[in-house]
Amino acid sequence: MGSMTEAVGSAAPLIPAATNPMVTPLLTDLYQFTMAYAYWKAGKHKERAVFDLFFRKSPFGGEYTVFGGLEECIRFVANFKLTEEEILYLQSVMPGCEDDFFEYLRAVDCSDVEVYAIPEGSVVFPKIPLMRVEGPVALVQLLETPFVNLVNFASLVTTNAARHRIVAGNSKTLLEFGLRRAQGPDGGMSASKYCYIGGFHATSNVAAGKLFGIPLRGTHSHAFVSSFMNPNEILDKTLQSHDGSITCKDFVNLVQTWLSKLQHSDSLHGLFGDTNQSELAAFISYALAFPDNFLALVDTYNVMRSGVPNFCAVALALNELGYKACGVRLDSGDLAYLSIETRKFFRAIEKEFNIPGFGETSIAASNDLNEETLDALNKQGHEIDTYGIGTYLVTCYSQAALGCVFKLVEINKQPRIKLSEDVTKVSIPCKKQCFRLYGREGYPLVDLMCGVNEPPPKVGERILCRHPFIESKRAYVVPQHVEELLRCYWPGKSHEAREKLPSLQETRDRCIEQLRKIRPDHMRRLNPTPYKVSVSGKLYDYIHFLWLNEAPVGELQ
Amino acid sequence: MGSMTEAVGSAAPLIPAATNPMVTPLLTDLYQFTMAYAYWKAGKHKERAVFDLFFRKSPFGGEYTVFGGLEECIRFVANFKLTEEEILYLQSVMPGCEDDFFEYLRAVDCSDVEVYAIPEGSVVFPKIPLMRVEGPVALVQLLETPFVNLVNFASLVTTNAARHRIVAGNSKTLLEFGLRRAQGPDGGMSASKYCYIGGFHATSNVAAGKLFGIPLRGTHSHAFVSSFMNPNEILDKTLQSHDGSITCKDFVNLVQTWLSKLQHSDSLHGLFGDTNQSELAAFISYALAFPDNFLALVDTYNVMRSGVPNFCAVALALNELGYKACGVRLDSGDLAYLSIETRKFFRAIEKEFNIPGFGETSIAASNDLNEETLDALNKQGHEIDTYGIGTYLVTCYSQAALGCVFKLVEINKQPRIKLSEDVTKVSIPCKKQCFRLYGREGYPLVDLMCGVNEPPPKVGERILCRHPFIESKRAYVVPQHVEELLRCYWPGKSHEAREKLPSLQETRDRCIEQLRKIRPDHMRRLNPTPYKVSVSGKLYDYIHFLWLNEAPVGELQ
């Protein structure tokens, strides 16, 4: 772990502010400030409190979640400071509050807050704290809303991306195309970032490419095709060959020659007649602009009778000049069928005109794809190499919110429990350490929570793991490997070494690696096996002691 | 209209940048830039094009949508300019593109773009352009993604808020509490803004309060209650009376006296025994901090046996000192039942202790509320005055995306149509003007699109309104009032007067007024009547002429 941590102090590199400039200490609920005032009035505001940030159920009917958003939380904490303008605004909306409270707020920063967290990009499970935040109670409450906001959507969309990747299969290229349908500008930016972490390969979002260094992809739209009338519009028809050795003076004519050859070819004869001339003009223009990157959207008029033949004529003309066309994109219709027919067309050309590799020209598909449609495509059989996924991915359409919460578990060294009529909503008290225990086959077996003062579980030792609420559910585990889950990302005034914030690429690698480590039955789409989350025997006893203590005895009438 | 428009030129006030600093010309899809390059290479980039921004289906199973996001689009257009840093980034991701193209991009702004739009906050219907954008084709394409991004979520969440308001009823107070569950920081900010436009009364989001001037609301959380042990912790127990005339030296004692009176009262006897002391301590502390604004979350332990009695004891003590408590918030359990029981409790106190108005103390409810639960509460009967709504509202959980599109309808004065196998996806060609025709009862009857050169419909004249695609669907209308829908918000180089951007409050007022104007059967939750959207006879003929011209004749084999 040594190389992953860095010294705190003046030599530590500055942590930049949160990516979105709208993330300020005011991006919180008013009640955090009214509570802060009430704590302050009661002289309680500096009491040391521990809060856990966790979720209760994995999204999308699954049994796993990928944790995202930590870096943004740490950036926020590192730069937490109210400006004078913000203080004045707070004074205006909290009339009657004493001036000294605002003096306190003026001085407040997070130098006395400690944040422990599971590394971003990790696979995580319900009830286990993703973050454990300790500090003066009034201040840590102010962090609740921004932390939950920054983690909720990040984790949700990372998980969604990972799920899409798993269904699509590792051999496919996945492109995130969701910016226009995302929930606002930042919804789009966050989606691009976290889809990349979740295993996508590129985005269409240029701003995200610039800000995060994510690879970009994109070609042209239907409007581009419709904007052309016919190839006569094209004024400059010259194209140099790839190696620069010759100049084709009339590329339009070269394409038309190839189109005619296709129309009269033995294997393609009768498959199509006259193709759409506005589409042909658009393809030729695009190829003249991007001869090295020719990828055409082929469904503006008719995929098999116009788009694909037009694409192939341009691709073959490019081929004659030493270029290799990238491929086609299908954006409507029966994608399985059309991809198979397109592939046949490509292969027929490879064979008839003896162009090695032409049959494997890339086929991309878009149009309202989601986990279900990817799964259906797999079942039907298809020839798609690349998926462009938008709406369902970036808005997490099938479940648009994750329910992360932030619960008080200890104050003044006193453990606190939040009861609820609904057992699944009872919080697990105490300042806790958390471990992942691995079995003989290398898979994680169970996550274990115990009090910070308990001895940590050891490799080879027999450990009792108990369900936190159900007495009968318990098991002994002899771990082959023990991983401590919570690491120190913000040490406050403690002398703990601080984990370095990894690069986006490192977080993406961690996510992909972590997903590989989980036993496949936990990951499957239908009826996945729940992963076990447990507490130590000692913590179990303590939970139930507090529970009985706090819960009022009912009276049946 | 005169007073709503303002002169263009040096005297015009500057339009500020988009609210979110992440909204830049790079917040677009890469293909907009690659197309721009291909247009430029073909010498077509300055061809004048008209695009329509519209949606095909209203969200949430409804028949209406409220248009949001226009102001942000106009702010974006008014400040559209690529920075040198952005140009350099584009050069790095578009290798091989000629330098002169980037020179062109360096110079580009929206001074030659015209934006016509329906006013923000208007009720709008499918197929009618919300915005008509005209300008050089390459540039207008660059605007597509940011425009659609800025309008999609804004309109979706405004509509969602309006729907919640309609179900809740006008007499209820609606609070937006969604920041922590929103899709990222900007998802939260946008939701706060557009829920306010849609008719909500306040938000919990402090940053939104500051940025947009939206009223703020908030009290305390469960953690605040759990953080107290018992009233002995409270050190400063003094509280001045509301008029400052007397000082209560032991407010804790005063509360305990009232609690004891309640326990022994005739009407409440036996309803509760010992209340939770940590809760009582929290309530007293909150009241000491906010004697004028005492609102308590009463479900941390048990609503009827602890929360409500504790609240009432504190409220009665406050009352004795001349303060009026605000009310309670319920955040779990059977909200209908608990609100009714709480109201009975309040009324019993009003009667027994003769405290006029106490029975009507406000009851707020939160906890995963949505349209369905509001509707169910109405059917069951309840005593809730105020709703705090979060997750389902701000993430538009029941439908997380609106499908706004941006389609080319004319280039170089040539109308363009986008065909599709799916008739509902065929776009309506031509640069169009749009009208709302009102009937004798004052309700809108139909929206009508016609070409810009057609004479506009006149009051009292018989007008043929045709379904754009279905031949048999047509009707004559004699409008009593004709409203031109598209107004000029960005005149480009034309001499049209520019509509002033209204204040947030004006937009909210428009939304509420517009919703009042629509015939109720279009607005109901179950089986709403579709509102008619039509084209003129002339436009109908033209659509079908183009359609036949463009569509390939199929061959059945």
GROMACS .gro file of C-alpha atoms in nm, chain A residues 19-23 26-32 34-35 37-39 41 44 51 85 89-90 93 97 141 144-145 148-150 152-153 179-186 189 204-207 209-211 216-224 226-229 233 276 278 286 288-290 301 305 329 367 391 394-395 397 399-405 408 411 414 416 418 425 550 553-554, chain B residues 19-23 26-32 34-35 37-39 41 44 51 85 89-90 93 97 141 144-145 148-150 152-153 179-186 189 204-207 209-211 216-224 226-229 233 276 278 286 288-290 301 305 329 367 391 394-395 397 399-405 408 411 414 416 418 425 550 553-554:
model
  186
   19THR     CA    1  -1.502   1.905  -1.162
   20ASN     CA    2  -1.828   2.097  -1.175
   21PRO     CA    3  -1.786   2.454  -1.048
   22MET     CA    4  -2.144   2.434  -0.919
   23VAL     CA    5  -2.022   2.201  -0.643
   26LEU     CA    6  -2.403   2.567  -0.058
   27LEU     CA    7  -2.488   2.268  -0.277
   28THR     CA    8  -2.658   2.115   0.023
   29ASP     CA    9  -2.999   2.104   0.188
   30LEU     CA   10  -3.099   2.403   0.397
   31TYR     CA   11  -3.164   2.174   0.691
   32GLN     CA   12  -2.793   2.097   0.713
   34THR     CA   13  -3.038   2.494   1.028
   35MET     CA   14  -2.915   2.184   1.211
   37TYR     CA   15  -2.710   2.634   1.387
   38ALA     CA   16  -2.909   2.429   1.638
   39TYR     CA   17  -2.597   2.223   1.719
   41LYS     CA   18  -2.669   2.699   1.980
   44LYS     CA   19  -2.274   2.055   2.044
   51PHE     CA   20  -2.134   0.887   0.966
   85GLU     CA   21  -2.073   3.602  -0.051
   89TYR     CA   22  -2.651   3.475   0.150
   90LEU     CA   23  -2.688   3.231   0.439
   93VAL     CA   24  -3.203   3.320   0.456
   97CYS     CA   25  -2.953   3.349   1.382
  141GLN     CA   26  -2.376   1.714   0.837
  144GLU     CA   27  -2.403   1.485   0.370
  145THR     CA   28  -2.598   1.620   0.076
  148VAL     CA   29  -2.465   1.162  -0.141
  149ASN     CA   30  -2.532   1.365  -0.456
  150LEU     CA   31  -2.181   1.303  -0.589
  152ASN     CA   32  -2.541   0.835  -0.603
  153PHE     CA   33  -2.547   0.906  -0.974
  179LEU     CA   34  -2.515   1.366  -2.408
  180ARG     CA   35  -2.831   1.499  -2.573
  181ARG     CA   36  -3.063   1.284  -2.363
  182ALA     CA   37  -2.877   1.315  -2.033
  183GLN     CA   38  -3.026   1.492  -1.732
  184GLY     CA   39  -2.866   1.828  -1.804
  185PRO     CA   40  -2.513   1.926  -1.897
  186ASP     CA   41  -2.350   1.775  -1.591
  189MET     CA   42  -2.049   1.500  -1.837
  204SER     CA   43  -1.924   1.130  -2.839
  205ASN     CA   44  -1.907   1.413  -2.582
  206VAL     CA   45  -1.625   1.647  -2.687
  207ALA     CA   46  -1.621   1.840  -2.359
  209GLY     CA   47  -1.302   1.413  -2.405
  210LYS     CA   48  -1.120   1.734  -2.329
  211LEU     CA   49  -1.182   1.741  -1.954
  216LEU     CA   50  -1.383   1.043  -2.876
  217ARG     CA   51  -1.589   0.889  -3.155
  218GLY     CA   52  -1.837   1.026  -3.402
  219THR     CA   53  -1.916   1.052  -3.772
  220HIS     CA   54  -2.230   1.210  -3.916
  221SER     CA   55  -2.605   1.228  -3.869
  222HIS     CA   56  -2.912   1.189  -4.087
  223ALA     CA   57  -2.924   1.567  -4.130
  224PHE     CA   58  -2.587   1.553  -4.303
  226SER     CA   59  -3.046   1.505  -4.607
  227SER     CA   60  -2.851   1.825  -4.661
  228PHE     CA   61  -2.714   1.700  -4.996
  229MET     CA   62  -2.917   1.682  -5.316
  233GLU     CA   63  -2.306   1.958  -5.593
  276ASN     CA   64  -3.043   0.745  -5.327
  278SER     CA   65  -2.847   1.263  -5.192
  286TYR     CA   66  -1.764   1.269  -4.604
  288LEU     CA   67  -1.334   1.339  -4.928
  289ALA     CA   68  -1.313   1.506  -4.585
  290PHE     CA   69  -1.212   1.194  -4.392
  301TYR     CA   70  -3.336   0.586  -4.686
  305ARG     CA   71  -3.113  -0.108  -5.119
  329ARG     CA   72  -2.365   0.251  -3.861
  367ASN     CA   73  -3.098   0.332  -3.168
  391THR     CA   74  -3.060   0.736  -2.345
  394VAL     CA   75  -2.685   0.776  -1.931
  395THR     CA   76  -3.022   0.839  -1.765
  397TYR     CA   77  -3.370   0.469  -1.748
  399GLN     CA   78  -3.378   0.279  -1.244
  400ALA     CA   79  -3.304   0.648  -1.241
  401ALA     CA   80  -3.179   0.680  -0.883
  402LEU     CA   81  -2.965   0.494  -0.633
  403GLY     CA   82  -3.065   0.532  -0.271
  404CYS     CA   83  -2.737   0.609  -0.097
  405VAL     CA   84  -2.786   0.737   0.257
  408LEU     CA   85  -2.497   0.876   1.210
  411ILE     CA   86  -2.129   1.054   1.844
  414GLN     CA   87  -2.142   0.661   2.180
  416ARG     CA   88  -2.607   0.536   1.758
  418LYS     CA   89  -3.142   0.444   1.354
  425LYS     CA   90  -3.381   0.034   0.705
  550GLU     CA   91  -3.412   0.199   2.184
  553VAL     CA   92  -4.236  -0.192   2.353
  554GLY     CA   93  -4.556  -0.206   2.151
  576THR     CA   94  -2.595   2.892  -1.576
  577ASN     CA   95  -2.363   2.593  -1.571
  578PRO     CA   96  -2.006   2.688  -1.664
  579MET     CA   97  -1.972   2.343  -1.820
  580VAL     CA   98  -2.200   2.454  -2.103
  583LEU     CA   99  -1.750   2.169  -2.683
  584LEU     CA  100  -2.049   2.029  -2.492
  585THR     CA  101  -2.160   1.865  -2.814
  586ASP     CA  102  -2.114   1.539  -3.001
  587LEU     CA  103  -1.791   1.494  -3.194
  588TYR     CA  104  -1.990   1.424  -3.509
  589GLN     CA  105  -2.114   1.781  -3.512
  591THR     CA  106  -1.668   1.616  -3.811
  592MET     CA  107  -1.980   1.710  -4.009
  594TYR     CA  108  -1.550   1.984  -4.137
  595ALA     CA  109  -1.711   1.780  -4.414
  596TYR     CA  110  -1.950   2.069  -4.490
  598LYS     CA  111  -1.452   2.079  -4.720
  601LYS     CA  112  -2.137   2.392  -4.805
  608PHE     CA  113  -3.381   2.299  -3.811
  642GLU     CA  114  -0.770   2.627  -2.591
  646TYR     CA  115  -0.804   2.054  -2.840
  647LEU     CA  116  -1.023   2.007  -3.148
  650VAL     CA  117  -0.867   1.511  -3.191
  654CYS     CA  118  -0.811   1.834  -4.094
  698GLN     CA  119  -2.538   2.155  -3.636
  701GLU     CA  120  -2.792   2.064  -3.191
  702THR     CA  121  -2.652   1.865  -2.899
  705VAL     CA  122  -3.136   1.923  -2.709
  706ASN     CA  123  -2.947   1.859  -2.386
  707LEU     CA  124  -3.063   2.188  -2.235
  709ASN     CA  125  -3.480   1.771  -2.280
  710PHE     CA  126  -3.433   1.746  -1.905
  736LEU     CA  127  -3.077   1.729  -0.442
  737ARG     CA  128  -2.916   1.424  -0.288
  738ARG     CA  129  -3.082   1.181  -0.529
  739ALA     CA  130  -3.055   1.393  -0.844
  740GLN     CA  131  -2.840   1.289  -1.138
  741GLY     CA  132  -2.534   1.486  -1.032
  742PRO     CA  133  -2.490   1.842  -0.907
  743ASP     CA  134  -2.640   2.004  -1.214
  746MET     CA  135  -2.969   2.250  -0.968
  761SER     CA  136  -3.417   2.251   0.007
  762ASN     CA  137  -3.122   2.323  -0.225
  763VAL     CA  138  -2.935   2.624  -0.085
  764ALA     CA  139  -2.722   2.678  -0.397
  766GLY     CA  140  -3.190   2.935  -0.364
  767LYS     CA  141  -2.892   3.162  -0.403
  768LEU     CA  142  -2.851   3.129  -0.778
  773LEU     CA  143  -3.578   2.774   0.072
  774ARG     CA  144  -3.721   2.530   0.324
  775GLY     CA  145  -3.570   2.283   0.564
  776THR     CA  146  -3.558   2.180   0.929
  777HIS     CA  147  -3.369   1.881   1.064
  778SER     CA  148  -3.301   1.515   0.994
  779HIS     CA  149  -3.314   1.190   1.189
  780ALA     CA  150  -2.943   1.224   1.260
  781PHE     CA  151  -3.011   1.542   1.452
  783SER     CA  152  -3.019   1.061   1.721
  784SER     CA  153  -2.732   1.289   1.813
  785PHE     CA  154  -2.895   1.387   2.143
  786MET     CA  155  -2.910   1.163   2.449
  790GLU     CA  156  -2.736   1.780   2.783
  833ASN     CA  157  -3.820   0.919   2.383
  835SER     CA  158  -3.324   1.187   2.299
  843TYR     CA  159  -3.421   2.298   1.782
  845LEU     CA  160  -3.430   2.711   2.137
  846ALA     CA  161  -3.243   2.777   1.810
  847PHE     CA  162  -3.553   2.852   1.601
  858TYR     CA  163  -3.893   0.654   1.714
  862ARG     CA  164  -4.640   0.755   2.105
  886ARG     CA  165  -4.297   1.631   0.928
  924ASN     CA  166  -4.073   0.966   0.200
  948THR     CA  167  -3.624   1.116  -0.588
  951VAL     CA  168  -3.607   1.521  -0.971
  952THR     CA  169  -3.489   1.209  -1.153
  954TYR     CA  170  -3.809   0.819  -1.222
  956GLN     CA  171  -3.964   0.823  -1.737
  957ALA     CA  172  -3.608   0.944  -1.708
  958ALA     CA  173  -3.569   1.099  -2.054
  959LEU     CA  174  -3.764   1.305  -2.303
  960GLY     CA  175  -3.688   1.238  -2.667
  961CYS     CA  176  -3.645   1.586  -2.813
  962VAL     CA  177  -3.489   1.581  -3.159
  965LEU     CA  178  -3.327   1.959  -4.078
  968ILE     CA  179  -3.161   2.395  -4.673
  971GLN     CA  180  -3.526   2.355  -5.035
  973ARG     CA  181  -3.617   1.847  -4.657
  975LYS     CA  182  -3.660   1.276  -4.295
  982LYS     CA  183  -4.073   0.938  -3.695
 1107GLU     CA  184  -3.812   1.039  -5.158
 1110VAL     CA  185  -4.083   0.186  -5.407
 1111GLY     CA  186  -4.069  -0.148  -5.229
   0.00000   0.00000   0.00000
